[in-house]
Amino acid sequence: MYALRRFAVRRSRQFEWVYQRLESLLVSLDPLLSKLGYARLERPVAAVERVTKGLLFDCKMCGQCVLSSTGMSCPMNCPKQLRNGPCGGVRPGGFCEVKPDMRCVWVEAWDGASRMKHGDKIGVVLPPVDRRLEGSSAWLRASRERVQQLTEATEANRTALARTYPEARASAPTSAPLTEETRKEGAAR
Amino acid sequence: MSMFYSDPNAIRPYEPIPEGHKAGSVLERTLRAGEFAVTSELNPPDSADPEDVFAAAKPLAEVTDAINATDASGANCHMSSIGICSLLTRTGHGSVYQISCRDRNRIAIQGDVLGAAAMGVRNVLCLTGDDVGAGDQPGAKPVFDLDSVSLIRLIKTMRDEGRFLSGREIAKPPRLFIGAAENPCVDPVDYRADRLAKKVEAGADFIQTNYIFDIPRFERFMERVRDMGLDKRVFILAGVGPLASAKAARWMRSNVPGIHIPDSVIDRLAKAEKPGDEGRRICVELIQQVKDIAGVSGVHIMAYRREHLVADILREAGIARPQKQSA
């Protein structure tokens, strides 16, 4: 909902805090979640996420949530789905080129980031979205990726995408996940 | 045309690049030598005839370091940028291959980058692209798989690390001088320098800005750019262009995304007896003004359908153009 979405940006500092707590909680719950099985949790958690984030942020379930790097303004609401800042077509007063009645998602993002403790994360170069992850739970992914980052720091060197966008891997691991490197026999030649 | 169109069959091998250069293009050499660079935009033909490209390039070729070939700008369909740039390599003239994220996904773009480099193209400009709704085929599917910033990093990775985004190795990496755009005079004006910083961080070597008609606004932007030390890390070419009339300026302002023209400029055109000459004079003045701003390394002239004026504008602005050897 547009009004709630803008409210979340105005309260970006508080939402950042909530999100940090949520992430720490999920990371600390990793042993339990692993035992229950991430695959089994995927559908119910994704369903909860779809409802709550949909209401608060107009979440599009890209599966690679970067709200804490974008001032709590979801970049997937940008008609061009830009992940790294506004385009050159922003209208006077900060309105969207494509939807003139909507505030530019990235004008909102920079505004939200200015109130956040780690607002400078907005400067990190984010990779393109992995479209295979659409519809999946970003919360569970955040937990798994962060745990992986904490326990196996060297793991980040394994895949190409995380290497290409290392700052994104460090600051928002969900955005640059460790997906298997594709080395298909035929394709390599 | 034969003088201009040298050897149609000459495919040159991938030449080694000069020490300290990324691509060795004329544009890069000019900028690294500390000379004032000039680029200009070519009006892409709605035609399959190479002669139409050479005719469009002719008024620009002798007075610029590189000719930008737009990639369906304004989401209007014309001959492709990669086609135009490939043709221009045959004439020996430098070109800037513009890549918009609107029409192609990462698979298509990475392939085209290799193809362009193999054809001898040495400069690219990474753009987000106007929305499909702005163009002549608004029913098209907008792609936007990448954005301008992730595209810059992608090409830098192909060039400097010799691999695709998948991690697969590239036997002979493309040597490209990587450009990006910035629009300093439109909202959010307070964050435009931060966005530029992100593009520099992603790997941009040079910047071509959108039209500058508002010098005070541009000066404030450049002040921030200098405060952040960005002018030491990237070459900035200020975008300028001659306006045809007050009516044309008003039309551009309300119909072309991302164009800021102050009322004072439009008033000047409206009061002028010959608005075309006045538009040219304004452009000359703008070049002289941006030239004196610290951190500006050149100009990018966008003279849509007025390309024949570019040489005169440069002469009147006092920009001397030494004859460049082709590369």
Coordinates of C-alpha atoms in Angstrom, one line a residue:
Chain A
M1 CA 0.0 0.0 0.0
Y2 CA 1.4 3.3 -1.2
A3 CA 0.7 5.2 2.1
L4 CA 2.3 2.5 4.3
R5 CA 5.2 2.3 1.9
R6 CA 5.9 6.0 2.4
F7 CA 5.4 5.6 6.1
A8 CA 8.1 2.9 6.3
V9 CA 10.5 5.3 4.6
R10 CA 9.7 8.1 7.0
R11 CA 10.3 5.6 9.9
S12 CA 13.4 4.0 8.1
R13 CA 15.5 4.2 11.3
Q14 CA 13.0 2.2 13.3
F15 CA 12.4 -0.3 10.5
E16 CA 16.2 -0.7 10.1
W17 CA 16.4 -1.6 13.8
V18 CA 13.6 -4.2 13.5
Y19 CA 15.2 -5.7 10.5
Q20 CA 18.6 -6.0 12.2
R21 CA 16.9 -7.7 15.2
L22 CA 15.0 -10.0 12.9
E23 CA 18.1 -11.0 11.0
S24 CA 20.1 -11.7 14.2
L25 CA 17.2 -13.7 15.5
L26 CA 17.1 -15.8 12.3
V27 CA 20.9 -16.2 12.3
S28 CA 20.8 -17.4 15.9
L29 CA 18.0 -19.8 15.0
D30 CA 20.0 -21.3 12.1
P31 CA 20.7 -24.6 13.9
L32 CA 17.0 -25.1 14.7
L33 CA 16.0 -24.0 11.2
S34 CA 18.5 -26.4 9.7
K35 CA 17.1 -29.2 11.8
L36 CA 13.5 -28.4 10.7
G37 CA 14.8 -28.1 7.2
Y38 CA 14.9 -24.8 5.2
A39 CA 13.1 -26.5 2.3
R40 CA 10.2 -27.4 4.5
L41 CA 10.0 -23.9 6.0
E42 CA 10.2 -22.2 2.6
R43 CA 6.6 -22.1 1.7
P44 CA 5.0 -21.0 5.0
V45 CA 7.7 -18.4 5.7
A46 CA 7.4 -17.0 2.1
A47 CA 3.6 -16.8 2.6
V48 CA 4.0 -14.7 5.8
E49 CA 6.6 -12.6 4.1
R50 CA 4.4 -12.0 1.1
V51 CA 1.6 -10.7 3.3
T52 CA 3.6 -8.5 5.8
K53 CA 6.1 -7.1 3.3
G54 CA 3.4 -6.7 0.7
L55 CA 1.4 -4.5 3.0
L56 CA 4.3 -2.5 4.4
F57 CA 6.6 -2.1 1.4
D58 CA 4.6 -3.2 -1.6
C59 CA 7.0 -6.1 -1.7
K60 CA 7.3 -7.8 -5.1
M61 CA 8.9 -11.0 -3.7
C62 CA 12.1 -10.8 -5.7
G63 CA 13.6 -13.1 -3.0
Q64 CA 16.6 -10.9 -2.6
C65 CA 15.5 -8.2 -0.2
V66 CA 17.8 -5.2 0.0
L67 CA 15.5 -2.9 2.0
S68 CA 18.2 -2.1 4.6
S69 CA 20.5 -0.9 1.7
T70 CA 17.8 1.2 0.1
G71 CA 16.3 3.4 2.8
M72 CA 13.5 0.8 3.4
S73 CA 12.1 1.8 -0.1
C74 CA 11.7 -1.3 -2.2
P75 CA 13.5 -0.9 -5.5
M76 CA 11.3 -3.4 -7.2
N77 CA 8.5 -0.8 -7.2
C78 CA 10.6 1.2 -9.7
P79 CA 9.0 0.5 -13.1
K80 CA 12.5 -0.1 -14.4
Q81 CA 13.3 -2.2 -11.3
L82 CA 16.6 -0.3 -10.9
R83 CA 18.7 -1.7 -8.1
N84 CA 21.3 1.0 -7.9
G85 CA 19.7 4.4 -7.9
P86 CA 17.4 6.6 -9.8
C87 CA 17.4 6.9 -13.6
G88 CA 17.9 10.2 -15.4
G89 CA 14.2 10.7 -16.1
V90 CA 13.0 11.7 -12.6
R91 CA 10.4 14.5 -12.9
P92 CA 10.6 17.9 -11.1
G93 CA 9.8 17.4 -7.4
G94 CA 11.0 13.9 -7.4
F95 CA 8.3 12.0 -9.3
C96 CA 8.6 8.9 -11.4
E97 CA 9.2 9.2 -15.2
V98 CA 6.9 6.3 -15.9
K99 CA 4.2 6.8 -13.2
P100 CA 4.0 10.5 -12.8
D101 CA 1.8 10.3 -9.7
M102 CA 4.2 8.1 -7.8
R103 CA 7.2 9.4 -5.9
C104 CA 10.5 8.1 -7.4
V105 CA 11.4 5.0 -5.4
W106 CA 15.0 6.1 -5.3
V107 CA 14.3 9.7 -4.2
E108 CA 12.4 8.0 -1.3
A109 CA 15.3 5.6 -0.8
W110 CA 18.0 8.3 -0.4
D111 CA 15.6 10.1 1.9
G112 CA 15.1 7.0 4.0
A113 CA 18.8 6.1 4.0
S114 CA 19.7 9.6 5.3
R115 CA 18.0 8.7 8.6
M116 CA 19.4 5.2 9.0
K117 CA 22.4 4.1 11.0
H118 CA 23.9 2.2 8.1
G119 CA 22.4 4.5 5.5
D120 CA 25.7 4.6 3.6
K121 CA 25.0 1.1 2.3
I122 CA 23.0 2.8 -0.4
G123 CA 26.3 3.5 -2.1
V124 CA 27.1 -0.2 -2.6
V125 CA 27.0 -1.5 -6.1
L126 CA 24.3 -4.2 -6.2
P127 CA 24.2 -7.0 -8.8
P128 CA 21.3 -7.7 -11.1
V129 CA 18.5 -9.8 -9.6
D130 CA 18.6 -13.5 -9.9
R131 CA 15.2 -14.1 -11.5
R132 CA 15.2 -17.8 -10.3
L133 CA 14.7 -16.6 -6.8
E134 CA 11.5 -14.7 -7.4
G135 CA 8.7 -15.8 -5.0
S136 CA 11.1 -17.3 -2.5
S137 CA 11.7 -16.2 1.1
A138 CA 14.3 -13.5 1.4
W139 CA 14.3 -13.8 5.2
L140 CA 15.4 -17.4 5.2
R141 CA 18.0 -16.6 2.5
A142 CA 19.3 -13.7 4.6
S143 CA 19.7 -16.0 7.5
R144 CA 21.5 -18.7 5.5
E145 CA 23.7 -16.3 3.5
R146 CA 24.7 -14.5 6.7
V147 CA 25.5 -17.7 8.5
Q148 CA 27.6 -18.9 5.6
Q149 CA 29.3 -15.5 5.5
L150 CA 30.1 -15.8 9.2
T151 CA 31.3 -19.4 9.3
E152 CA 33.0 -19.7 5.9
A153 CA 34.4 -16.3 5.0
T154 CA 36.3 -17.8 2.1
E155 CA 33.2 -19.2 0.6
A156 CA 32.5 -15.8 -1.0
N157 CA 35.3 -16.4 -3.4
R158 CA 33.6 -19.4 -4.8
T159 CA 31.1 -17.9 -7.2
A160 CA 31.4 -15.4 -10.0
L161 CA 28.5 -13.2 -9.1
A162 CA 29.6 -12.6 -5.5
R163 CA 33.1 -11.9 -6.8
T164 CA 31.9 -9.4 -9.4
Y165 CA 29.9 -7.5 -6.7
P166 CA 32.1 -8.1 -3.6
E167 CA 30.8 -5.0 -1.7
A168 CA 27.2 -6.1 -2.1
R169 CA 28.2 -9.6 -0.9
A170 CA 29.7 -8.1 2.2
S171 CA 26.9 -5.7 3.1
A172 CA 23.7 -7.4 1.8
P173 CA 24.6 -11.1 1.1
T174 CA 21.0 -11.8 0.0
S175 CA 21.6 -9.5 -3.0
A176 CA 24.7 -11.5 -4.1
P177 CA 23.9 -15.0 -3.1
L178 CA 26.2 -18.0 -3.6
T179 CA 24.5 -19.7 -6.5
E180 CA 26.3 -22.6 -8.1
E181 CA 28.7 -21.6 -10.8
T182 CA 27.5 -22.9 -14.1
R183 CA 30.2 -24.9 -15.9
K184 CA 28.2 -26.9 -18.4
E185 CA 30.3 -29.0 -20.7
G186 CA 28.9 -27.7 -23.9
A187 CA 28.7 -24.1 -22.8
A188 CA 32.3 -23.9 -21.8
R189 CA 33.5 -24.4 -25.4
Chain B
M1 CA 32.3 8.9 -50.4
S2 CA 35.3 6.8 -51.3
M3 CA 37.7 9.0 -49.3
F4 CA 35.7 8.6 -46.2
Y5 CA 34.8 5.0 -46.7
S6 CA 38.3 3.5 -46.7
D7 CA 38.6 -0.3 -47.1
P8 CA 35.4 -2.1 -46.6
N9 CA 37.1 -5.5 -46.1
A10 CA 39.8 -4.4 -43.7
I11 CA 39.3 -6.2 -40.4
R12 CA 42.2 -5.2 -38.2
P13 CA 43.7 -7.6 -35.7
Y14 CA 43.2 -6.8 -32.0
E15 CA 45.9 -4.2 -31.6
P16 CA 47.9 -3.8 -28.4
I17 CA 46.9 -0.8 -26.3
P18 CA 49.2 2.0 -25.1
E19 CA 50.7 1.7 -21.6
G20 CA 48.3 3.1 -18.9
H21 CA 45.3 2.9 -21.2
K22 CA 42.2 0.8 -20.9
A23 CA 41.3 0.7 -24.6
G24 CA 43.5 3.1 -26.5
S25 CA 40.7 4.8 -28.3
V26 CA 41.1 8.3 -29.6
L27 CA 38.7 9.6 -26.9
E28 CA 40.8 8.0 -24.2
R29 CA 44.1 9.2 -25.6
T30 CA 42.7 12.8 -25.8
L31 CA 41.4 12.7 -22.2
R32 CA 44.5 11.1 -20.8
A33 CA 46.7 13.7 -22.6
G34 CA 44.7 16.4 -20.7
E35 CA 43.3 17.8 -23.9
F36 CA 39.7 19.1 -24.1
A37 CA 37.6 16.3 -25.6
V38 CA 34.6 16.6 -27.9
T39 CA 32.1 13.9 -28.6
S40 CA 28.8 14.3 -30.4
E41 CA 25.7 12.3 -31.1
L42 CA 24.8 10.9 -34.4
N43 CA 21.2 10.9 -35.6
P44 CA 20.7 7.2 -36.4
P45 CA 19.0 6.5 -39.8
D46 CA 15.8 4.7 -40.4
S47 CA 17.5 2.8 -43.2
A48 CA 19.6 -0.3 -44.0
D49 CA 22.0 1.7 -46.2
P50 CA 25.5 2.2 -44.9
E51 CA 25.8 5.4 -46.9
D52 CA 23.2 6.9 -44.7
V53 CA 25.3 6.3 -41.7
F54 CA 28.4 7.8 -43.3
A55 CA 26.4 10.8 -44.4
A56 CA 25.1 11.4 -40.9
A57 CA 28.6 10.9 -39.5
K58 CA 30.4 13.2 -41.9
P59 CA 29.7 16.6 -40.3
L60 CA 30.8 15.2 -36.9
A61 CA 33.8 13.1 -37.9
E62 CA 36.4 15.7 -38.3
V63 CA 35.6 17.7 -35.2
T64 CA 35.1 15.0 -32.6
D65 CA 37.1 12.4 -30.8
A66 CA 34.2 10.0 -31.0
I67 CA 30.7 9.8 -32.3
N68 CA 28.0 8.4 -30.1
A69 CA 25.5 6.1 -31.7
T70 CA 22.3 6.2 -29.7
D71 CA 20.6 2.9 -28.8
A72 CA 17.0 3.5 -29.7
S73 CA 16.9 6.7 -27.6
G74 CA 13.6 7.8 -26.4
A75 CA 12.5 4.2 -27.0
N76 CA 12.2 5.0 -30.7
C77 CA 13.3 2.3 -33.1
H78 CA 16.3 3.2 -35.5
M79 CA 19.3 1.4 -36.8
S80 CA 21.1 -0.2 -33.9
S81 CA 24.1 1.3 -32.1
I82 CA 26.3 -1.7 -32.6
G83 CA 25.6 -1.6 -36.4
I84 CA 26.4 2.0 -36.7
C85 CA 29.6 1.7 -34.5
S86 CA 30.8 -1.3 -36.6
L87 CA 30.3 0.8 -39.8
L88 CA 32.2 3.7 -38.3
T89 CA 35.2 1.5 -37.5
R90 CA 35.5 1.0 -41.2
T91 CA 35.9 4.7 -41.7
G92 CA 38.5 4.7 -39.0
H93 CA 36.5 7.0 -36.8
G94 CA 36.0 6.6 -33.1
S95 CA 32.6 5.8 -31.8
V96 CA 30.8 5.3 -28.6
Y97 CA 28.6 2.2 -28.5
Q98 CA 25.6 3.1 -26.4
I99 CA 24.0 0.2 -24.5
S100 CA 20.6 0.7 -23.0
C101 CA 19.3 -1.9 -20.4
R102 CA 15.7 -1.5 -21.7
D103 CA 15.8 -3.8 -24.7
R104 CA 18.3 -6.6 -24.0
N105 CA 19.1 -9.0 -21.1
R106 CA 22.5 -9.9 -19.7
I107 CA 23.0 -12.7 -22.2
A108 CA 22.4 -10.5 -25.2
I109 CA 24.5 -7.6 -23.8
Q110 CA 27.6 -9.7 -23.0
G111 CA 27.6 -11.2 -26.4
D112 CA 27.2 -7.8 -28.1
V113 CA 30.0 -6.4 -26.0
L114 CA 32.3 -9.0 -27.4
G115 CA 31.0 -8.5 -30.9
A116 CA 31.4 -4.8 -30.8
A117 CA 35.0 -5.1 -29.5
A118 CA 35.8 -7.6 -32.2
M119 CA 34.6 -5.1 -34.8
G120 CA 37.0 -2.5 -33.4
V121 CA 34.7 -0.5 -31.2
R122 CA 36.6 0.9 -28.2
N123 CA 34.2 3.1 -26.2
V124 CA 30.9 2.1 -24.6
L125 CA 28.3 4.1 -22.8
C126 CA 26.2 2.3 -20.2
L127 CA 22.6 3.6 -19.9
T128 CA 19.4 2.6 -18.1
G129 CA 17.3 3.8 -21.1
D130 CA 14.0 5.7 -21.3
D131 CA 10.9 3.7 -20.6
V132 CA 9.2 2.0 -23.6
G133 CA 6.2 4.3 -23.0
A134 CA 8.2 7.3 -24.2
G135 CA 8.7 5.8 -27.7
D136 CA 6.9 4.9 -30.9
Q137 CA 6.2 1.3 -29.8
P138 CA 4.9 1.6 -26.2
G139 CA 3.5 -1.9 -26.3
A140 CA 6.9 -3.5 -26.2
K141 CA 8.2 -5.5 -23.2
P142 CA 10.6 -3.5 -21.1
V143 CA 13.6 -5.7 -20.2
F144 CA 15.7 -3.9 -17.6
D145 CA 17.4 -7.1 -16.6
L146 CA 20.5 -5.0 -15.6
D147 CA 20.7 -1.4 -14.6
S148 CA 23.3 1.1 -15.8
V149 CA 25.4 0.6 -12.6
S150 CA 25.4 -3.2 -12.6
L151 CA 26.1 -3.0 -16.4
I152 CA 29.2 -0.9 -15.8
R153 CA 30.6 -3.4 -13.3
L154 CA 29.7 -6.3 -15.7
I155 CA 31.7 -4.8 -18.6
K156 CA 34.6 -3.9 -16.3
T157 CA 34.7 -7.5 -15.1
M158 CA 34.7 -8.8 -18.7
R159 CA 37.5 -6.4 -19.5
D160 CA 39.7 -6.5 -16.4
E161 CA 39.2 -10.1 -15.2
G162 CA 38.4 -11.7 -18.6
R163 CA 35.2 -13.5 -17.6
F164 CA 31.5 -13.4 -18.0
L165 CA 29.1 -12.9 -15.2
S166 CA 28.7 -16.7 -15.0
G167 CA 32.4 -17.0 -14.2
R168 CA 33.3 -18.6 -17.6
E169 CA 36.5 -17.3 -19.0
I170 CA 36.8 -15.1 -22.0
A171 CA 39.8 -16.0 -24.2
K172 CA 40.5 -12.5 -25.4
P173 CA 38.9 -9.9 -23.1
P174 CA 37.3 -6.8 -24.8
R175 CA 39.4 -3.6 -24.4
L176 CA 36.8 -0.9 -23.8
F177 CA 36.8 2.6 -22.4
I178 CA 33.7 2.5 -20.2
G179 CA 31.4 5.4 -20.1
A180 CA 28.3 6.2 -18.0
A181 CA 25.7 9.0 -18.1
E182 CA 24.7 11.5 -15.4
N183 CA 21.9 14.0 -15.3
P184 CA 23.1 16.7 -13.0
C185 CA 20.3 19.2 -13.4
V186 CA 17.2 17.0 -12.7
D187 CA 15.8 15.7 -9.4
P188 CA 17.1 14.4 -7.1
V189 CA 19.7 17.2 -7.6
D190 CA 21.0 16.6 -4.1
Y191 CA 21.9 13.0 -4.7
R192 CA 23.1 13.2 -8.3
A193 CA 26.8 13.4 -7.2
D194 CA 26.2 10.3 -5.0
R195 CA 24.8 8.4 -7.9
L196 CA 27.8 9.5 -9.9
A197 CA 30.1 8.1 -7.1
K198 CA 28.3 4.8 -7.4
K199 CA 29.0 4.7 -11.2
V200 CA 32.7 5.5 -10.6
E201 CA 32.8 2.8 -7.9
A202 CA 31.3 0.4 -10.4
G203 CA 34.1 1.1 -12.9
A204 CA 33.2 4.1 -15.1
D205 CA 36.1 5.7 -16.9
F206 CA 34.3 8.6 -18.4
I207 CA 30.9 10.4 -18.0
Q208 CA 28.8 12.1 -20.6
T209 CA 26.1 14.2 -19.0
N210 CA 22.6 14.9 -20.2
Y211 CA 21.9 18.5 -21.5
I212 CA 23.2 21.3 -19.2
F213 CA 21.2 24.5 -19.7
D214 CA 21.3 25.6 -16.0
I215 CA 24.9 26.6 -15.2
P216 CA 24.4 27.5 -11.5
R217 CA 22.8 24.0 -10.9
F218 CA 25.7 22.3 -12.8
E219 CA 28.2 24.3 -10.8
R220 CA 26.7 23.1 -7.5
F221 CA 26.8 19.6 -8.8
M222 CA 30.5 19.9 -9.9
E223 CA 31.4 21.4 -6.5
R224 CA 30.1 18.3 -4.8
V225 CA 31.8 16.1 -7.4
R226 CA 35.1 17.9 -6.6
D227 CA 34.5 17.6 -2.8
M228 CA 34.1 13.9 -3.2
G229 CA 37.2 13.7 -5.3
L230 CA 35.3 12.2 -8.2
D231 CA 36.8 14.5 -10.8
K232 CA 40.2 12.9 -10.2
R233 CA 38.8 9.4 -10.8
V234 CA 36.6 9.9 -13.9
F235 CA 36.6 12.2 -17.0
I236 CA 33.5 14.3 -17.2
L237 CA 32.1 15.6 -20.5
A238 CA 29.3 18.1 -20.1
G239 CA 26.3 17.6 -22.4
V240 CA 25.2 20.6 -24.5
G241 CA 23.2 21.3 -27.6
P242 CA 21.6 24.0 -29.8
L243 CA 17.9 24.5 -29.3
A244 CA 15.9 25.3 -32.4
S245 CA 13.2 27.5 -31.0
A246 CA 11.2 28.3 -27.8
K247 CA 8.5 26.0 -29.0
A248 CA 10.9 23.1 -29.6
A249 CA 12.5 23.7 -26.1
R250 CA 9.1 23.7 -24.4
W251 CA 8.2 20.5 -26.3
M252 CA 11.5 18.8 -25.2
R253 CA 11.0 19.9 -21.6
S254 CA 7.5 18.3 -21.4
N255 CA 7.9 15.3 -23.6
V256 CA 11.5 14.0 -23.4
P257 CA 12.3 12.4 -20.0
G258 CA 15.0 14.1 -18.0
I259 CA 15.3 17.4 -19.7
H260 CA 15.6 20.6 -17.6
I261 CA 15.6 23.9 -19.4
P262 CA 15.2 27.1 -17.2
D263 CA 12.5 29.6 -18.3
S264 CA 15.2 32.2 -18.8
V265 CA 16.7 30.2 -21.7
I266 CA 13.2 29.7 -23.2
D267 CA 12.5 33.5 -22.9
R268 CA 15.7 34.3 -24.7
L269 CA 14.7 32.1 -27.6
A270 CA 11.2 33.5 -27.6
K271 CA 12.4 37.1 -27.8
A272 CA 15.0 36.4 -30.5
E273 CA 14.4 37.5 -34.1
K274 CA 16.1 34.4 -35.4
P275 CA 15.6 31.7 -32.7
G276 CA 17.8 29.2 -34.5
D277 CA 20.8 31.5 -34.3
E278 CA 20.0 32.4 -30.7
G279 CA 20.0 28.7 -29.8
R280 CA 23.4 28.3 -31.4
R281 CA 24.7 31.3 -29.5
I282 CA 23.4 29.9 -26.2
C283 CA 25.1 26.6 -27.0
V284 CA 28.4 28.4 -27.7
E285 CA 28.1 30.4 -24.4
L286 CA 27.4 27.1 -22.5
I287 CA 30.5 25.5 -23.9
Q288 CA 32.6 28.4 -22.9
Q289 CA 31.1 28.4 -19.4
V290 CA 31.4 24.7 -18.7
K291 CA 35.0 24.7 -20.1
D292 CA 36.0 26.9 -17.2
I293 CA 34.5 24.7 -14.5
A294 CA 37.1 22.7 -12.7
G295 CA 36.7 19.0 -13.3
V296 CA 35.1 19.3 -16.7
S297 CA 37.3 17.4 -19.3
G298 CA 35.2 18.0 -22.4
V299 CA 31.9 18.5 -24.0
H300 CA 29.3 16.1 -25.5
I301 CA 27.2 17.9 -28.1
M302 CA 23.7 16.6 -28.8
A303 CA 22.5 18.5 -31.9
Y304 CA 19.6 16.4 -32.9
R305 CA 18.9 17.1 -36.6
R306 CA 21.3 20.1 -36.4
E307 CA 24.5 18.1 -36.7
H308 CA 25.7 20.5 -39.5
L309 CA 26.1 23.2 -36.8
V310 CA 28.5 21.3 -34.6
A311 CA 31.7 22.4 -36.4
D312 CA 30.7 26.1 -36.3
I313 CA 29.6 25.9 -32.7
L314 CA 33.0 24.5 -31.7
R315 CA 34.9 27.1 -33.7
E316 CA 32.8 30.0 -32.3
A317 CA 33.4 28.6 -28.8
G318 CA 37.1 28.7 -29.4
I319 CA 37.7 24.9 -29.2
A320 CA 40.6 24.2 -31.5
R321 CA 40.5 20.7 -33.0
P322 CA 43.8 19.2 -33.8
Q323 CA 43.6 16.5 -36.5
K324 CA 43.4 13.2 -34.9
Q325 CA 44.9 10.0 -36.3
S326 CA 42.3 7.3 -36.6
A327 CA 41.9 4.5 -34.1

